Amino acid sequence: MPESTPIPVTVLTGYLGAGKTTLLNRILSENHGKKFAVVINEFGELGVDNDLVVDADEEVFEMNNGCICCTVRGDLIRIIGGLMKRKGDLDGIIIETTGLADPAPVAQTFFVDEDVKARTRLDAIVTVVDAKNLPARLADSREAEEQIAFADIVLLNKMDLVSPEEAAEVERRIRAINPQVEIRRSTKSDVPIDAVIGRDAFNLARILEREPEFLSGDDDHEHDGEIQSLSFEAARPIDPEKFNAWISGLLAQKGQDLLRTKGILHYSGEDRRFAFQAVHMMADGDFVGSWREGDPRRSKIVFIGRDLNRPQLRRGFESCQVEDGAAA
Amino acid sequence: MSEAQDADFLLGSRGVSRDLGAWVVGVAWERGGGGACGFGLGDGTVRVARPAATAEDWASAAAHGGGACLSLCADARGGFLSGGDDGRLVRVTAEAGVDEIARPARSRWVEHVAAHESGLRAAAVGKALHLYDANGAALKVLAHPSSVGGVAFDAKGKRVAASHYNGASLWFVGSKEDKPRVLEWKGSHAGIAVSPDGTHVVTAMQENALHGWRLADGQHMRMSGYPGKTRSLSFTARGRWLATSGADSVVIWPFHGGGPMGKAPTELAGGDGVFCTAVACHPQHEVVAAGFGDGLVLLAEIASGKVIPVAPPGHGGVSALAWNAAGSHLAFGTETGFAGVVDLSRR
Ligand SMILES: [Zn+2]
């Protein structure tokens, strides 16, 4: 039997009342002929109508490495392990988290567990927010800000309840936390299913194919909350050894404050682009296809996190470049 | 070894095999003299093979209709015990009949089952470990701080051990007040084994390592250095060795002569670069059956390191492996639904 292709996993986060379960039921009820397994939490707002619904306990455990940010959802490891044993092809897995959930342990599960890594891929983290109430949530909850920081797609829901000015302001707040995120406006979570499912939004290479400029956005957004985003570019090629030494030191030391790190690197002497990403301290990287003909081969890196020192990060990244005048 | 002919493997000369069409989650041999072998599958059925009748079809029992079997073991007194993602704990007879023992919690998975010849049965559902007697009557429910990752009775059936986050709990089954001995170690613990003499408990951790506790004094034993997840653990009959999966060889720790602390493990049948995925020690001899990620099944003698090939690669990663009590037959199954039974008795 051939090795099966990894099953895409969509993570739905968002505050209670934002419209997460409505979106979930919309995805499931749409006549797409696809078979999803749905992992729901016990505090779900509404019933979920699907053949394959699994109750999850959101059991987070700390890895045995003495670090408080290295947390993993053990229940997901067990549930995904169980689902993989079932007969019949699943088209996808959708994981709903509670409103108060920190998305990091969910994302980190996909970096840590070898079985989960081998058999699934994180398609996208979709965060549903209530356009009217988001400013209040951001003011009173750390989780609301983190859910936006981790999102690949933000569904800006309940658009019928806000004025165009309010909507623009909410979008500005979202971009201040996560400038690269894709924002979809909706009312009653009414987006087409392909806006949130099968996006492969967690995969940097695919993002680049779709939006080559995604990492080049400016980061002059004011940041109102704790979480900010910084991005840097390097014109000269990157020395892989220097980069590895720098990034592993940085993640080990600063990983608790770094929610997400994403980079596209031009390694010295390499025609393919190297995509790097990390959630807190857990990192992954791979070559992802060649640079586009005629495009400048500039390396870019984005940090989303708390308490970030811009000059220090810039110097660190720039110091990973090969010496001026060295062969590229 | 991939070049080898089927004739070089015992399965070709002394075995029968079937393509069962679904992930083999667990395999077990019936207790007592019945001699039937049960395969729990990801399509929710349990298939029963009778090695004596090699040509016969394997009977199919619809144990978990529409769902999957998540765990299978030999039931206390004949037949098989199966837990499924339909929330049911069922007994499957050697004739492939199905009796529901319990439905401990609606819409929750029965993830781990264990049974002891004394008549005890255990079923883990989330954080709870449900115990039943030989007649299926509920005895007690043991609560854990987080979901149970593995369950094992000790050899006498006096204690039951359950792994979870940050360690394992060891319960006296007959105790009036249910207070476990908690064996603590940070991290997530899944597979669990109790040494045959009841002196050690070992768990398979998330971190490509094992953790053990010597019960006499609570001494910790860290067994690390695996390149992959250690999910399968098996003590040899008298408990002198612990065989484990998770490396590209069969890693065997000495539990004698002061080991495993400070001792290096023995590695058998390595070198192919393919991870060992399942181990089962012979019920009498110091011989290990091991299955690998490419479908290879072999026997390895611990003392000599001698290896005998049982089944060739090419049928999916080995996911289940079991000896019958006499040690004359070995059964195995793979993730892609290939299953085999090999007769190793003297001819
Ligand atoms: Zn950490």
XYZ file of C-alpha atoms and ligand atoms in Angstrom:
676
model
C 0.000 0.000 0.000
C 1.366 3.474 -0.788
C 2.086 5.921 1.991
C -0.995 8.035 2.457
C -0.748 11.785 2.069
C -0.880 13.788 5.300
C -4.365 14.758 6.445
C -4.901 18.517 6.701
C -5.827 19.842 10.118
C -7.648 23.115 10.652
C -7.607 24.708 14.077
C -10.510 26.985 14.965
C -9.869 29.402 17.799
C -11.759 32.416 19.053
C -13.632 33.752 21.998
C -16.905 32.338 23.201
C -19.696 33.991 21.233
C -17.497 35.056 18.318
C -19.143 32.563 15.976
C -16.719 29.660 16.015
C -19.334 26.922 16.303
C -21.496 28.622 13.687
C -18.539 28.527 11.325
C -17.917 24.897 12.186
C -21.506 23.910 11.462
C -21.412 25.920 8.261
C -18.338 24.028 7.104
C -19.928 20.706 7.977
C -23.340 21.372 6.499
C -22.095 22.706 3.187
C -22.555 20.067 0.543
C -18.938 19.435 -0.326
C -18.882 15.638 -0.140
C -15.901 15.755 2.169
C -15.494 13.711 5.309
C -14.218 15.561 8.337
C -13.457 14.419 11.833
C -14.325 17.156 14.285
C -12.590 17.497 17.614
C -14.662 19.671 19.911
C -14.181 20.898 23.433
C -16.654 20.242 26.186
C -17.659 23.909 26.398
C -18.885 24.127 22.814
C -21.624 26.685 22.276
C -23.931 24.556 20.156
C -24.286 21.012 19.102
C -22.170 19.925 16.191
C -23.816 17.855 13.524
C -21.296 15.443 12.093
C -20.772 11.688 11.935
C -17.408 11.806 13.524
C -17.253 14.073 16.553
C -14.644 13.535 19.245
C -14.762 15.224 22.632
C -11.418 16.636 23.707
C -10.277 17.675 27.152
C -7.629 20.211 26.084
C -5.061 18.439 28.205
C -1.836 20.375 27.980
C 1.384 18.948 29.321
C 4.854 20.393 29.680
C 7.658 18.608 27.914
C 10.319 17.230 30.212
C 12.886 19.888 29.302
C 12.398 22.295 32.167
C 10.727 24.949 30.034
C 7.274 26.356 30.669
C 6.558 27.321 27.063
C 7.224 23.840 25.684
C 3.681 22.627 26.095
C 1.782 20.124 24.012
C -1.833 18.963 23.715
C -1.578 15.324 24.768
C -5.257 14.718 24.067
C -4.695 15.689 20.424
C -1.803 13.269 20.099
C -4.093 10.493 21.335
C -7.095 11.549 19.270
C -5.135 11.962 16.035
C -3.451 8.618 16.733
C -6.869 7.022 17.118
C -8.335 8.669 14.025
C -5.429 7.478 11.894
C -6.269 3.874 12.733
C -9.793 4.161 11.409
C -10.722 2.579 8.178
C -11.784 5.015 5.500
C -10.258 8.162 4.191
C -10.704 11.355 6.104
C -10.484 14.542 4.066
C -9.585 16.608 7.068
C -9.618 17.122 10.788
C -11.072 20.251 12.362
C -10.091 21.078 15.909
C -12.207 23.551 17.846
C -10.575 25.067 20.897
C -12.197 26.735 23.863
C -12.358 30.521 23.910
C -9.696 30.740 26.556
C -7.282 28.358 24.886
C -3.692 29.345 24.258
C -3.060 28.283 20.627
C 0.627 27.523 21.232
C 0.235 23.999 22.641
C -2.013 23.080 19.698
C 0.499 24.353 17.144
C 3.422 22.828 19.035
C 1.766 19.421 18.970
C 2.398 19.437 15.214
C 6.110 20.076 15.764
C 6.658 17.592 18.570
C 4.929 14.308 17.962
C 6.449 12.110 15.253
C 3.201 10.284 14.501
C 1.220 13.506 14.221
C 3.968 15.000 12.038
C 4.077 11.960 9.777
C 0.337 11.641 9.225
C -1.087 15.142 9.365
C -0.171 18.678 8.473
C -1.397 21.851 10.107
C -3.424 23.498 7.356
C -4.258 26.747 9.094
C -5.072 28.322 12.413
C -8.322 30.195 11.893
C -9.310 32.680 14.571
C -12.900 33.888 14.647
C -13.326 37.301 16.232
C -16.356 39.402 16.987
C -15.822 42.748 15.216
C -17.866 44.585 17.803
C -16.330 43.103 20.927
C -12.736 42.515 19.900
C -11.407 45.810 21.342
C -12.882 44.907 24.743
C -11.511 41.358 24.539
C -8.054 42.643 23.645
C -8.187 44.940 26.636
C -9.127 42.261 29.143
C -7.605 39.045 27.881
C -4.171 37.825 27.028
C -5.635 34.874 25.142
C -7.560 37.064 22.681
C -4.326 38.749 21.652
C -2.484 35.424 21.404
C -5.209 33.912 19.268
C -4.703 36.716 16.751
C -0.931 36.474 16.964
C -1.112 32.774 16.085
C -3.714 33.073 13.372
C -3.061 32.417 9.709
C -6.566 33.604 8.919
C -8.747 35.896 11.024
C -12.451 35.732 10.390
C -13.733 39.196 11.305
C -17.273 38.212 12.135
C -20.489 40.066 13.014
C -19.706 42.785 10.473
C -23.392 43.752 10.534
C -22.879 45.138 14.028
C -20.118 47.628 13.246
C -19.725 50.812 11.238
C -17.114 51.013 8.452
C -14.962 53.139 10.771
C -15.177 50.617 13.568
C -14.335 47.814 11.131
C -11.278 49.705 9.884
C -10.114 50.285 13.427
C -10.539 46.625 14.368
C -8.538 45.604 11.304
C -5.832 48.043 12.307
C -5.705 46.453 15.766
C -5.411 42.993 14.230
C -2.649 44.061 11.853
C -0.780 45.692 14.708
C -0.519 42.263 16.330
C -0.100 40.165 13.194
C 0.654 42.143 10.009
C 0.810 39.070 7.762
C -2.509 37.553 8.729
C -5.237 37.165 6.125
C -8.433 38.918 7.264
C -11.834 37.784 5.975
C -14.905 39.829 6.865
C -18.147 37.983 7.550
C -21.608 38.113 9.054
C -22.832 34.991 10.827
C -19.568 33.302 9.804
C -20.804 33.257 6.180
C -17.615 32.563 4.276
C -17.151 29.920 1.613
C -15.592 26.787 3.015
C -12.515 27.105 0.823
C -11.755 30.417 2.516
C -10.861 28.533 5.674
C -10.340 24.873 4.759
C -7.547 23.549 2.539
C -5.641 26.812 2.634
C -2.293 25.353 3.554
C -1.766 28.647 5.269
C 0.661 27.264 7.807
C 2.998 26.293 5.022
C 5.324 29.147 4.221
C 6.212 27.949 0.767
C 2.593 27.975 -0.247
C 2.027 31.398 1.211
C 4.886 32.647 -0.869
C 3.496 31.131 -4.017
C 0.208 32.796 -3.354
C 1.475 36.073 -1.998
C 5.167 36.458 -2.675
C 5.205 39.742 -0.844
C 3.688 38.532 2.362
C 6.846 38.882 4.381
C 7.742 42.250 2.986
C 4.934 44.118 4.692
C 6.101 47.059 6.715
C 5.944 46.796 10.442
C 5.395 50.397 11.233
C 2.024 49.550 12.717
C 1.689 51.007 16.144
C 1.288 48.299 18.649
C -1.313 48.932 21.277
C -1.056 45.708 23.223
C 1.768 43.613 24.490
C 2.252 41.633 21.330
C 4.095 43.172 18.430
C 5.520 42.059 15.148
C 8.934 42.877 13.757
C 10.325 41.963 10.363
C 13.809 42.261 8.950
C 15.496 41.823 5.605
C 19.012 40.904 4.635
C 20.456 41.669 1.219
C 23.535 39.445 1.380
C 23.136 35.634 1.485
C 22.775 33.953 4.862
C 25.440 31.649 6.254
C 23.458 28.582 7.435
C 25.852 27.853 10.298
C 25.709 31.378 11.594
C 21.937 31.451 11.249
C 21.483 28.142 13.066
C 23.730 29.232 15.892
C 21.976 32.566 16.219
C 18.375 31.341 15.908
C 18.810 28.386 18.241
C 20.407 30.635 20.844
C 17.659 33.192 20.383
C 14.829 30.655 20.639
C 16.394 28.993 23.675
C 16.774 32.304 25.438
C 13.802 34.289 24.159
C 11.451 31.521 22.958
C 8.918 32.045 25.711
C 8.251 35.567 24.411
C 8.400 34.659 20.731
C 5.001 33.343 19.723
C 5.745 32.786 16.074
C 8.819 33.204 13.925
C 8.744 32.815 10.162
C 11.524 33.325 7.688
C 12.451 32.831 4.066
C 16.186 32.617 3.693
C 18.628 32.833 0.858
C 21.368 30.466 1.962
C 24.775 31.108 0.512
C 25.387 29.026 -2.627
C 21.853 27.626 -2.608
C 19.352 28.192 -5.420
C 16.391 27.059 -3.357
C 14.695 29.137 -0.717
C 14.895 27.929 2.854
C 11.687 28.340 4.870
C 12.026 28.520 8.611
C 9.301 28.640 11.181
C 8.962 28.305 14.917
C 6.306 28.346 17.587
C 7.998 29.490 20.782
C 11.124 27.285 20.965
C 10.011 24.598 18.575
C 11.417 25.146 15.127
C 11.287 23.518 11.743
C 12.857 24.355 8.421
C 13.020 23.057 4.885
C 14.000 23.999 1.366
C 10.996 25.105 -0.648
C 11.614 25.546 -4.322
C 13.746 27.998 -6.227
C 13.771 31.748 -6.188
C 11.704 33.274 -8.905
C 13.633 34.267 -11.983
C 14.601 37.919 -11.772
C 13.393 38.371 -8.191
C 15.893 39.759 -5.727
C 17.159 37.035 -3.408
C 16.563 38.814 -0.152
C 16.179 36.937 3.110
C 13.324 37.948 5.368
C 12.331 37.076 8.868
C 9.301 37.999 10.960
C 8.921 37.768 14.713
C 5.601 37.976 16.536
C 6.005 38.206 20.258
C 6.302 40.190 23.453
C 9.027 42.448 24.669
C 11.051 42.331 21.463
C 14.247 44.334 21.122
C 14.284 45.628 17.573
C 17.928 46.776 17.283
C 19.194 43.579 18.885
C 17.135 41.330 16.614
C 18.141 43.341 13.565
C 21.829 43.141 14.420
C 21.476 39.436 15.136
C 19.820 38.682 11.811
C 22.185 40.893 9.833
C 25.183 39.216 11.438
C 24.063 35.915 9.888
C 24.913 37.233 6.412
C 28.059 36.074 4.707
C 30.944 38.535 4.859
C 30.711 41.405 2.454
C 32.438 40.446 -0.762
C 32.333 36.712 -0.026
C 31.043 34.466 -2.774
C 27.289 34.088 -2.777
C 16.924 -7.895 3.643
C 14.436 -6.486 1.169
C 16.014 -8.619 -1.545
C 15.332 -11.829 0.304
C 12.840 -14.334 -1.013
C 9.689 -15.176 0.894
C 11.024 -18.710 1.339
C 13.756 -17.339 3.591
C 11.107 -16.308 6.070
C 9.237 -18.586 8.435
C 5.932 -17.071 7.363
C 6.394 -18.693 3.949
C 7.111 -22.179 5.273
C 5.301 -22.261 8.614
C 2.698 -19.566 8.551
C -0.572 -18.282 7.236
C -1.333 -14.693 6.372
C -4.307 -12.609 5.406
C -4.903 -9.105 4.148
C -7.466 -7.826 6.633
C -7.861 -4.437 4.967
C -7.599 -2.264 8.069
C -4.999 -1.158 10.603
C -4.195 -3.967 13.027
C -4.507 -2.165 16.360
C -3.896 -5.143 18.597
C -3.407 -8.880 18.543
C -3.838 -11.383 21.380
C -4.064 -15.104 21.984
C -6.931 -16.536 23.909
C -6.183 -17.709 27.459
C -6.759 -21.343 28.284
C -6.523 -24.152 25.784
C -8.645 -22.664 23.018
C -5.779 -21.564 20.852
C -7.628 -18.832 18.962
C -5.911 -15.608 18.012
C -7.765 -12.278 17.806
C -6.875 -9.235 15.706
C -8.484 -5.905 16.644
C -8.837 -3.680 13.580
C -9.282 -0.044 12.688
C -12.526 -0.893 10.904
C -14.127 -1.859 14.204
C -14.022 -5.614 13.680
C -12.157 -8.297 15.558
C -10.954 -11.168 13.345
C -10.419 -14.545 14.927
C -7.863 -16.965 13.495
C -7.547 -20.620 14.446
C -4.006 -21.629 13.627
C -4.913 -25.313 13.767
C -7.188 -24.811 10.768
C -4.816 -23.073 8.370
C -7.070 -23.030 5.353
C -10.176 -21.810 7.165
C -11.438 -18.235 6.822
C -10.857 -15.994 9.800
C -14.176 -15.221 11.443
C -15.137 -11.566 11.701
C -16.881 -10.045 14.715
C -18.515 -6.623 14.381
C -17.202 -5.426 17.726
C -17.451 -1.655 17.195
C -19.838 -1.041 14.332
C -18.752 1.858 12.165
C -15.911 2.771 14.462
C -12.462 1.482 15.286
C -11.022 -0.917 17.771
C -8.547 1.073 19.867
C -7.207 -1.644 22.150
C -7.407 -5.428 22.324
C -6.208 -8.022 24.820
C -6.953 -11.591 25.817
C -9.969 -11.574 28.084
C -9.696 -12.951 31.588
C -11.175 -16.378 30.867
C -11.122 -17.045 27.144
C -12.070 -14.837 24.243
C -10.911 -11.274 23.730
C -11.541 -7.912 25.304
C -11.864 -4.985 22.933
C -12.241 -1.245 23.538
C -13.437 1.025 20.769
C -14.014 4.595 19.698
C -17.747 3.867 19.864
C -17.368 3.958 23.650
C -17.978 0.247 24.064
C -16.081 -2.389 25.975
C -16.929 -5.742 24.434
C -15.963 -9.363 24.775
C -15.412 -11.251 21.535
C -15.627 -15.021 21.778
C -13.410 -17.458 19.909
C -16.460 -18.096 17.686
C -16.573 -14.351 16.899
C -19.622 -13.659 19.024
C -19.848 -10.188 20.574
C -21.116 -9.371 24.079
C -21.123 -5.823 25.374
C -19.615 -5.685 28.837
C -20.042 -1.983 29.405
C -20.419 1.401 27.842
C -18.530 3.360 30.482
C -19.128 6.856 29.124
C -21.193 7.853 26.145
C -19.283 9.433 23.249
C -15.938 8.768 24.930
C -13.331 6.402 23.601
C -12.333 3.236 25.398
C -8.639 3.686 24.713
C -6.911 0.975 26.709
C -7.975 -2.422 27.949
C -6.273 -5.014 30.138
C -7.386 -8.244 31.760
C -6.021 -10.743 34.247
C -6.695 -14.468 34.448
C -8.198 -13.956 37.914
C -11.185 -12.458 36.137
C -10.340 -8.774 36.377
C -10.869 -6.463 33.440
C -9.795 -2.836 33.138
C -10.870 -0.205 30.628
C -9.461 3.320 30.432
C -11.808 6.092 29.328
C -10.208 9.526 29.549
C -8.967 10.017 33.106
C -10.994 7.142 34.505
C -9.963 3.514 34.796
C -13.025 1.287 35.078
C -12.603 -2.127 36.689
C -14.982 -5.036 36.102
C -15.145 -8.549 37.476
C -15.374 -11.800 35.532
C -19.141 -11.417 35.183
C -18.902 -7.894 33.871
C -20.080 -6.266 37.100
C -18.523 -2.861 37.711
C -16.115 -3.001 40.647
C -14.766 0.521 40.875
C -13.681 3.556 38.941
C -10.172 4.835 39.596
C -9.625 8.533 38.903
C -6.395 9.999 37.548
C -5.167 13.588 37.260
C -5.099 13.397 33.458
C -5.988 10.953 30.701
C -4.671 7.455 31.039
C -1.996 6.611 28.468
C -1.526 2.933 29.247
C -2.731 0.207 31.622
C -1.096 -2.959 32.950
C -1.882 -5.479 35.683
C 0.955 -6.972 37.671
C 1.575 -10.697 37.217
C -0.580 -11.649 40.200
C -3.455 -9.348 39.341
C -3.179 -7.650 42.742
C -2.204 -4.245 41.396
C -3.036 -2.254 38.302
C -0.766 0.473 36.953
C -1.942 3.381 34.812
C 0.309 5.943 33.146
C -0.703 9.580 32.661
C 0.856 13.066 32.687
C 3.698 13.493 35.128
C 3.974 9.838 36.015
C 1.933 6.768 36.779
C -0.444 5.534 39.469
C -0.219 2.104 41.039
C -3.438 0.857 42.637
C -4.170 -2.139 44.823
C -7.213 -3.598 43.142
C -8.675 -5.112 46.314
C -7.979 -2.161 48.557
C -10.938 -0.699 50.459
C -9.792 2.883 50.151
C -8.632 3.744 46.699
C -5.442 5.714 47.127
C -2.782 5.041 44.535
C 0.920 5.053 44.951
C 1.837 7.900 42.637
C 5.071 7.490 40.718
C 6.079 10.972 39.659
C 8.131 12.059 36.688
C 7.421 15.134 34.610
C 6.159 14.696 31.071
C 3.613 12.576 29.256
C 3.714 8.832 29.811
C 1.990 6.348 27.502
C 2.788 2.615 27.248
C 3.367 0.988 30.626
C 4.787 -2.335 31.813
C 5.156 -3.939 35.230
C 8.074 -6.331 35.620
C 6.996 -9.976 36.041
C 8.173 -10.028 39.674
C 6.287 -6.810 40.369
C 9.350 -4.840 41.470
C 9.577 -2.286 38.647
C 7.249 -0.110 36.610
C 8.405 1.310 33.262
C 6.656 3.807 30.988
C 7.195 4.998 27.422
C 7.479 8.778 27.381
C 6.678 11.428 24.781
C 10.381 12.390 24.768
C 11.808 9.326 22.979
C 12.765 7.826 26.326
C 11.593 5.373 28.925
C 11.165 6.089 32.568
C 11.273 3.451 35.256
C 10.698 3.273 38.984
C 12.128 0.639 41.313
C 9.224 0.202 43.678
C 11.262 -0.917 46.702
C 12.850 2.490 47.156
C 11.291 4.699 44.495
C 14.595 4.898 42.616
C 14.181 6.559 39.209
C 15.548 4.963 36.077
C 16.013 7.066 32.990
C 16.498 5.193 29.772
C 17.021 7.654 26.940
C 18.847 8.070 23.657
C 16.155 6.684 21.376
C 15.818 8.310 17.961
C 12.064 7.603 17.863
C 9.048 7.151 20.092
C 9.276 4.176 22.451
C 5.794 2.774 22.329
C 6.228 -0.956 22.787
C 7.743 -2.491 25.944
C 8.075 -6.140 26.897
C 9.840 -7.876 29.786
C 11.325 -11.331 29.292
C 9.586 -14.118 31.186
C 11.636 -13.894 34.368
C 12.091 -10.148 34.081
C 15.838 -10.150 33.440
C 15.515 -8.012 30.322
C 13.237 -5.299 28.979
C 12.905 -5.192 25.194
C 11.796 -1.921 23.603
C 10.949 -0.365 20.254
C 11.929 3.142 19.130
C 15.375 2.627 17.573
C 16.652 1.003 14.381
C 17.573 -2.017 16.500
C 15.785 -3.884 19.271
C 16.998 -2.125 22.417
C 17.194 -4.438 25.421
C 17.878 -3.155 28.935
C 19.286 -5.434 31.626
C 17.073 -5.573 34.718
C 19.530 -7.708 36.659
C 23.026 -7.387 38.075
C 22.330 -3.838 39.233
C 20.935 -2.706 35.846
C 19.588 -0.899 34.049
C 21.208 2.039 35.877
C 24.710 2.620 34.669
C 24.480 -0.194 32.140
C 24.384 0.131 28.392
C 21.530 -1.619 26.641
C 22.064 -4.509 24.267
C 21.088 -3.785 20.681
C 19.939 -6.607 18.449
C 19.038 -6.887 14.781
C 20.031 -3.332 13.957
C 21.569 -1.669 10.970
C 18.771 -1.376 8.436
C 17.920 2.192 9.382
C 14.293 1.189 9.863
C 12.768 1.713 13.290
C 11.588 -1.149 15.440
C 7.871 -0.567 16.083
C 6.754 -3.527 18.179
C 8.346 -6.049 20.519
C 7.083 -9.148 22.324
C 9.213 -11.379 24.506
C 8.808 -15.150 24.357
C 6.784 -16.461 27.324
C 9.589 -18.792 28.465
C 12.863 -18.210 26.656
C 15.037 -15.118 26.423
C 14.001 -14.549 22.839
C 12.360 -11.403 21.472
C 10.007 -11.110 18.545
C 10.348 -7.708 16.914
C 8.462 -5.902 14.180
C 9.811 -3.002 12.140
C 8.455 0.008 10.298
C 8.821 -1.679 6.905
C 6.893 -4.796 7.919
C 9.875 -7.002 8.739
C 9.258 -9.414 11.623
C 12.096 -11.372 13.203
C 13.125 -13.335 16.244
C 16.287 -12.458 18.150
C 17.937 -14.510 20.837
C 19.267 -12.164 23.504
C 22.288 -14.183 24.629
C 23.663 -14.963 21.172
C 22.240 -12.093 19.152
C 21.177 -14.689 16.602
C 18.364 -13.485 14.329
C 15.731 -15.558 12.540
C 13.604 -13.812 9.902
C 9.860 -14.396 10.286
C 8.094 -12.126 7.818
C 9.513 -10.055 4.962
C 9.244 -6.282 4.664
C 6.696 -4.724 2.356
C 3.383 -5.044 4.123
C 3.321 -1.869 6.233
C 4.755 -1.034 9.633
C 4.262 -3.735 12.262
C 1.688 -2.474 14.747
C 0.857 -5.577 16.784
C 2.754 -8.645 17.900
C 1.884 -11.453 20.329
C 3.016 -14.923 21.426
C 0.626 -17.588 22.561
C 1.111 -18.776 26.145
C 2.985 -21.915 25.093
C 5.391 -19.889 22.988
C 4.716 -22.112 19.999
C 2.935 -19.522 17.826
C 3.587 -15.902 17.001
C 0.992 -13.558 15.515
C 1.562 -10.123 14.036
C -0.296 -7.393 12.196
C 0.591 -4.201 10.367
C -0.756 -0.692 9.879
C -1.898 -1.541 6.382
C -3.884 -4.578 7.489
C -1.522 -7.452 6.758
C -1.676 -10.166 9.415
C 0.171 -13.415 9.924
C 0.338 -16.367 12.284
C 3.494 -18.472 12.385
C 3.855 -21.934 13.901
C 7.250 -22.210 15.593
C 6.716 -25.533 17.327
C 9.205 -28.349 16.818
C 8.258 -30.596 13.977
Zn 9.983 26.299 25.861
